[in-house]
Amino acid sequence: MPKSANDKATARSRFVNDRLTLGNHPLRKASSALTQRLLQAPELQVSASGHVMTVCAYASFGTEPDTAELIDALGARGIRVLLPILLPDSDLEWAVYNGRFVSGRLGLSEPAGERHGVDAIRNADSVLVPALAVSSTGYRLGRGGGSYDRALARLTMRKAVAAQHSEQGRRPWVCALVYDNELDATFPVDPHDQPVDAACSPNHLVRFDAL
């Protein structure tokens, strides 16, 4: 495990550079395969109970696995899809995806639907998050802004509060989306880093033990 303060930034740069070597056709092929694999997960299947499932996802950008097909497929299943809006303090609030995007901060695409605040993630059934890599123990390497660590920390707090009241602390299923070579990665893990329950790549859906 790298020890210097710069090792995390070095690991991040390595994965970013690796993605830049991908061509458009391999990226589209990998993204489609990832989507088809993820849609088979039990956590994304709609039950017959009448419960409207809510999934927090995200609109991909750059060389991230393309989530457009995934978002449309979730909506076609009748799933309520929430997408993030980057706030000035780098926190994330969530809005309904209604098929339309508007331009947001830093050139990101934002959903044009009704906003539900930063705590909406707590009521989701599943949460799909971006990552540059995921470790063998389920920690994700993000781009360094800390937005998703803050968002995912709200799920940990929800579980802790429920446990104090002797209730079942239902935590949404959290899955990171990556390419195959970004699984089982080695990088420093900081105290504020949040674990995920699973990581999906074009050829693998890996689940991690609860941390």
GROMACS .gro file of C-alpha atoms in nm:
model
  211
    1MET     CA    1   0.000   0.000   0.000
    2PRO     CA    2   0.143   0.342  -0.093
    3LYS     CA    3   0.237   0.557   0.206
    4SER     CA    4   0.305   0.911   0.089
    5ALA     CA    5   0.039   1.184   0.090
    6ASN     CA    6   0.061   1.204  -0.286
    7ASP     CA    7  -0.001   0.836  -0.351
    8LYS     CA    8  -0.379   0.874  -0.370
    9ALA     CA    9  -0.345   1.152  -0.625
   10THR     CA   10  -0.097   0.937  -0.817
   11ALA     CA   11  -0.339   0.645  -0.822
   12ARG     CA   12  -0.618   0.876  -0.934
   13SER     CA   13  -0.408   1.013  -1.218
   14ARG     CA   14  -0.314   0.664  -1.330
   15PHE     CA   15  -0.675   0.553  -1.364
   16VAL     CA   16  -0.777   0.879  -1.532
   17ASN     CA   17  -0.495   0.836  -1.786
   18ASP     CA   18  -0.588   0.474  -1.847
   19ARG     CA   19  -0.940   0.581  -1.935
   20LEU     CA   20  -0.810   0.836  -2.181
   21THR     CA   21  -0.662   0.553  -2.388
   22LEU     CA   22  -1.008   0.408  -2.450
   23GLY     CA   23  -1.154   0.468  -2.793
   24ASN     CA   24  -1.517   0.561  -2.849
   25HIS     CA   25  -1.617   0.219  -2.980
   26PRO     CA   26  -1.463   0.018  -2.689
   27LEU     CA   27  -1.617   0.266  -2.443
   28ARG     CA   28  -1.964   0.225  -2.593
   29LYS     CA   29  -1.927  -0.154  -2.602
   30ALA     CA   30  -1.808  -0.170  -2.240
   31SER     CA   31  -2.082   0.066  -2.122
   32SER     CA   32  -2.353  -0.141  -2.288
   33ALA     CA   33  -2.217  -0.463  -2.139
   34LEU     CA   34  -2.202  -0.303  -1.793
   35THR     CA   35  -2.561  -0.184  -1.828
   36GLN     CA   36  -2.691  -0.527  -1.925
   37ARG     CA   37  -2.505  -0.692  -1.637
   38LEU     CA   38  -2.623  -0.439  -1.379
   39LEU     CA   39  -2.986  -0.459  -1.489
   40GLN     CA   40  -2.982  -0.828  -1.391
   41ALA     CA   41  -2.905  -0.744  -1.028
   42PRO     CA   42  -3.189  -0.839  -0.789
   43GLU     CA   43  -3.165  -0.495  -0.629
   44LEU     CA   44  -3.287  -0.335  -0.953
   45GLN     CA   45  -3.583  -0.566  -1.013
   46VAL     CA   46  -3.929  -0.417  -0.969
   47SER     CA   47  -4.149  -0.610  -0.726
   48ALA     CA   48  -4.518  -0.680  -0.771
   49SER     CA   49  -4.601  -0.519  -0.436
   50GLY     CA   50  -4.688  -0.183  -0.588
   51HIS     CA   51  -4.391  -0.013  -0.424
   52VAL     CA   52  -4.240   0.248  -0.656
   53MET     CA   53  -3.868   0.184  -0.652
   54THR     CA   54  -3.634   0.482  -0.630
   55VAL     CA   55  -3.279   0.466  -0.767
   56CYS     CA   56  -3.024   0.743  -0.727
   57ALA     CA   57  -2.802   0.732  -1.036
   58TYR     CA   58  -2.589   0.987  -1.221
   59ALA     CA   59  -2.537   1.131  -1.567
   60SER     CA   60  -2.194   1.021  -1.684
   61PHE     CA   61  -1.943   1.252  -1.845
   62GLY     CA   62  -1.611   1.220  -2.024
   63THR     CA   63  -1.466   0.869  -2.020
   64GLU     CA   64  -1.691   0.735  -1.744
   65PRO     CA   65  -1.900   0.430  -1.834
   66ASP     CA   66  -2.194   0.580  -2.022
   67THR     CA   67  -2.509   0.573  -1.806
   68ALA     CA   68  -2.760   0.704  -2.064
   69GLU     CA   69  -2.880   0.356  -2.164
   70LEU     CA   70  -2.896   0.251  -1.799
   71ILE     CA   71  -3.102   0.553  -1.691
   72ASP     CA   72  -3.349   0.503  -1.976
   73ALA     CA   73  -3.380   0.131  -1.895
   74LEU     CA   74  -3.452   0.203  -1.529
   75GLY     CA   75  -3.720   0.453  -1.626
   76ALA     CA   76  -3.874   0.201  -1.867
   77ARG     CA   77  -3.915  -0.036  -1.573
   78GLY     CA   78  -4.120   0.223  -1.389
   79ILE     CA   79  -3.837   0.307  -1.151
   80ARG     CA   80  -3.822   0.661  -1.017
   81VAL     CA   81  -3.474   0.787  -1.107
   82LEU     CA   82  -3.307   1.068  -0.913
   83LEU     CA   83  -2.992   1.232  -1.045
   84PRO     CA   84  -2.749   1.459  -0.858
   85ILE     CA   85  -2.709   1.835  -0.873
   86LEU     CA   86  -2.369   1.969  -0.765
   87LEU     CA   87  -2.413   2.247  -0.510
   88PRO     CA   88  -2.170   2.539  -0.461
   89ASP     CA   89  -2.025   2.370  -0.149
   90SER     CA   90  -1.968   2.049  -0.353
   91ASP     CA   91  -2.249   1.864  -0.177
   92LEU     CA   92  -2.510   1.681  -0.384
   93GLU     CA   93  -2.883   1.730  -0.389
   94TRP     CA   94  -3.114   1.508  -0.591
   95ALA     CA   95  -3.378   1.579  -0.853
   96VAL     CA   96  -3.620   1.366  -1.053
   97TYR     CA   97  -3.506   1.272  -1.402
   98ASN     CA   98  -3.795   1.358  -1.633
   99GLY     CA   99  -3.614   1.304  -1.962
  100ARG     CA  100  -3.463   1.651  -1.976
  101PHE     CA  101  -3.128   1.795  -1.870
  102VAL     CA  102  -3.010   2.148  -1.812
  103SER     CA  103  -2.655   2.279  -1.791
  104GLY     CA  104  -2.522   2.287  -1.436
  105ARG     CA  105  -2.208   2.383  -1.248
  106LEU     CA  106  -1.871   2.295  -1.404
  107GLY     CA  107  -2.041   2.202  -1.729
  108LEU     CA  108  -2.224   1.905  -1.578
  109SER     CA  109  -2.567   1.795  -1.698
  110GLU     CA  110  -2.837   1.831  -1.433
  111PRO     CA  111  -3.188   1.685  -1.426
  112ALA     CA  112  -3.461   1.936  -1.495
  113GLY     CA  113  -3.717   1.769  -1.267
  114GLU     CA  114  -3.833   1.852  -0.916
  115ARG     CA  115  -3.557   1.885  -0.657
  116HIS     CA  116  -3.572   1.684  -0.335
  117GLY     CA  117  -3.270   1.807  -0.140
  118VAL     CA  118  -2.955   1.642  -0.012
  119ASP     CA  119  -3.134   1.389   0.209
  120ALA     CA  120  -3.330   1.227  -0.072
  121ILE     CA  121  -3.054   0.966  -0.105
  122ARG     CA  122  -3.157   0.823   0.233
  123ASN     CA  123  -3.493   0.710   0.094
  124ALA     CA  124  -3.358   0.543  -0.219
  125ASP     CA  125  -3.375   0.168  -0.270
  126SER     CA  126  -3.045   0.161  -0.458
  127VAL     CA  127  -2.767   0.412  -0.525
  128LEU     CA  128  -2.539   0.392  -0.829
  129VAL     CA  129  -2.219   0.593  -0.798
  130PRO     CA  130  -1.922   0.679  -1.019
  131ALA     CA  131  -1.572   0.565  -0.927
  132LEU     CA  132  -1.227   0.560  -1.082
  133ALA     CA  133  -1.152   0.231  -0.909
  134VAL     CA  134  -1.273   0.006  -0.627
  135SER     CA  135  -1.057  -0.184  -0.380
  136SER     CA  136  -1.090  -0.552  -0.291
  137THR     CA  137  -1.259  -0.445   0.034
  138GLY     CA  138  -1.523  -0.225  -0.128
  139TYR     CA  139  -1.377   0.124  -0.099
  140ARG     CA  140  -1.413   0.352  -0.399
  141LEU     CA  141  -1.161   0.592  -0.542
  142GLY     CA  142  -1.336   0.909  -0.655
  143ARG     CA  143  -1.210   1.216  -0.835
  144GLY     CA  144  -1.114   1.393  -0.514
  145GLY     CA  145  -1.400   1.640  -0.468
  146GLY     CA  146  -1.556   1.451  -0.178
  147SER     CA  147  -1.914   1.497  -0.303
  148TYR     CA  148  -2.005   1.130  -0.299
  149ASP     CA  149  -1.830   1.062   0.031
  150ARG     CA  150  -2.056   1.326   0.187
  151ALA     CA  151  -2.363   1.184   0.020
  152LEU     CA  152  -2.287   0.824   0.116
  153ALA     CA  153  -2.208   0.926   0.474
  154ARG     CA  154  -2.578   1.013   0.510
  155LEU     CA  155  -2.663   0.648   0.454
  156THR     CA  156  -2.426   0.543   0.734
  157MET     CA  157  -2.586   0.799   0.967
  158ARG     CA  158  -2.932   0.667   0.882
  159LYS     CA  159  -2.828   0.314   0.975
  160ALA     CA  160  -2.674   0.430   1.304
  161VAL     CA  161  -2.984   0.626   1.407
  162ALA     CA  162  -3.210   0.331   1.331
  163ALA     CA  163  -2.989   0.100   1.536
  164GLN     CA  164  -3.016   0.333   1.837
  165HIS     CA  165  -3.392   0.290   1.824
  166SER     CA  166  -3.372  -0.089   1.789
  167GLU     CA  167  -3.501  -0.065   1.433
  168GLN     CA  168  -3.369  -0.236   1.126
  169GLY     CA  169  -3.122   0.007   0.972
  170ARG     CA  170  -3.214  -0.039   0.608
  171ARG     CA  171  -2.935   0.107   0.401
  172PRO     CA  172  -2.984   0.142   0.026
  173TRP     CA  173  -2.778  -0.091  -0.189
  174VAL     CA  174  -2.478   0.109  -0.315
  175CYS     CA  175  -2.300   0.000  -0.632
  176ALA     CA  176  -2.004   0.168  -0.806
  177LEU     CA  177  -1.970   0.155  -1.186
  178VAL     CA  178  -1.623   0.093  -1.326
  179TYR     CA  179  -1.430  -0.080  -1.604
  180ASP     CA  180  -1.288  -0.431  -1.557
  181ASN     CA  181  -0.930  -0.317  -1.494
  182GLU     CA  182  -1.048  -0.085  -1.214
  183LEU     CA  183  -1.165  -0.366  -0.986
  184ASP     CA  184  -0.949  -0.498  -0.700
  185ALA     CA  185  -0.740  -0.180  -0.711
  186THR     CA  186  -0.482  -0.071  -0.455
  187PHE     CA  187  -0.486   0.286  -0.322
  188PRO     CA  188  -0.478   0.459   0.019
  189VAL     CA  189  -0.807   0.467   0.212
  190ASP     CA  190  -0.878   0.769   0.432
  191PRO     CA  191  -1.112   0.781   0.735
  192HIS     CA  192  -1.375   0.981   0.544
  193ASP     CA  193  -1.386   0.736   0.251
  194GLN     CA  194  -1.718   0.552   0.224
  195PRO     CA  195  -1.750   0.186   0.122
  196VAL     CA  196  -1.987   0.049  -0.139
  197ASP     CA  197  -2.183  -0.276  -0.132
  198ALA     CA  198  -2.090  -0.379  -0.484
  199ALA     CA  199  -1.903  -0.279  -0.797
  200CYS     CA  200  -2.023  -0.349  -1.149
  201SER     CA  201  -1.800  -0.364  -1.456
  202PRO     CA  202  -1.872  -0.498  -1.805
  203ASN     CA  203  -1.779  -0.855  -1.706
  204HIS     CA  204  -1.824  -0.866  -1.329
  205LEU     CA  205  -2.068  -0.777  -1.052
  206VAL     CA  206  -1.861  -0.800  -0.734
  207ARG     CA  207  -2.024  -0.787  -0.390
  208PHE     CA  208  -1.839  -0.695  -0.074
  209ASP     CA  209  -1.884  -0.802   0.286
  210ALA     CA  210  -2.050  -0.542   0.509
  211LEU     CA  211  -1.795  -0.307   0.662
   0.00000   0.00000   0.00000
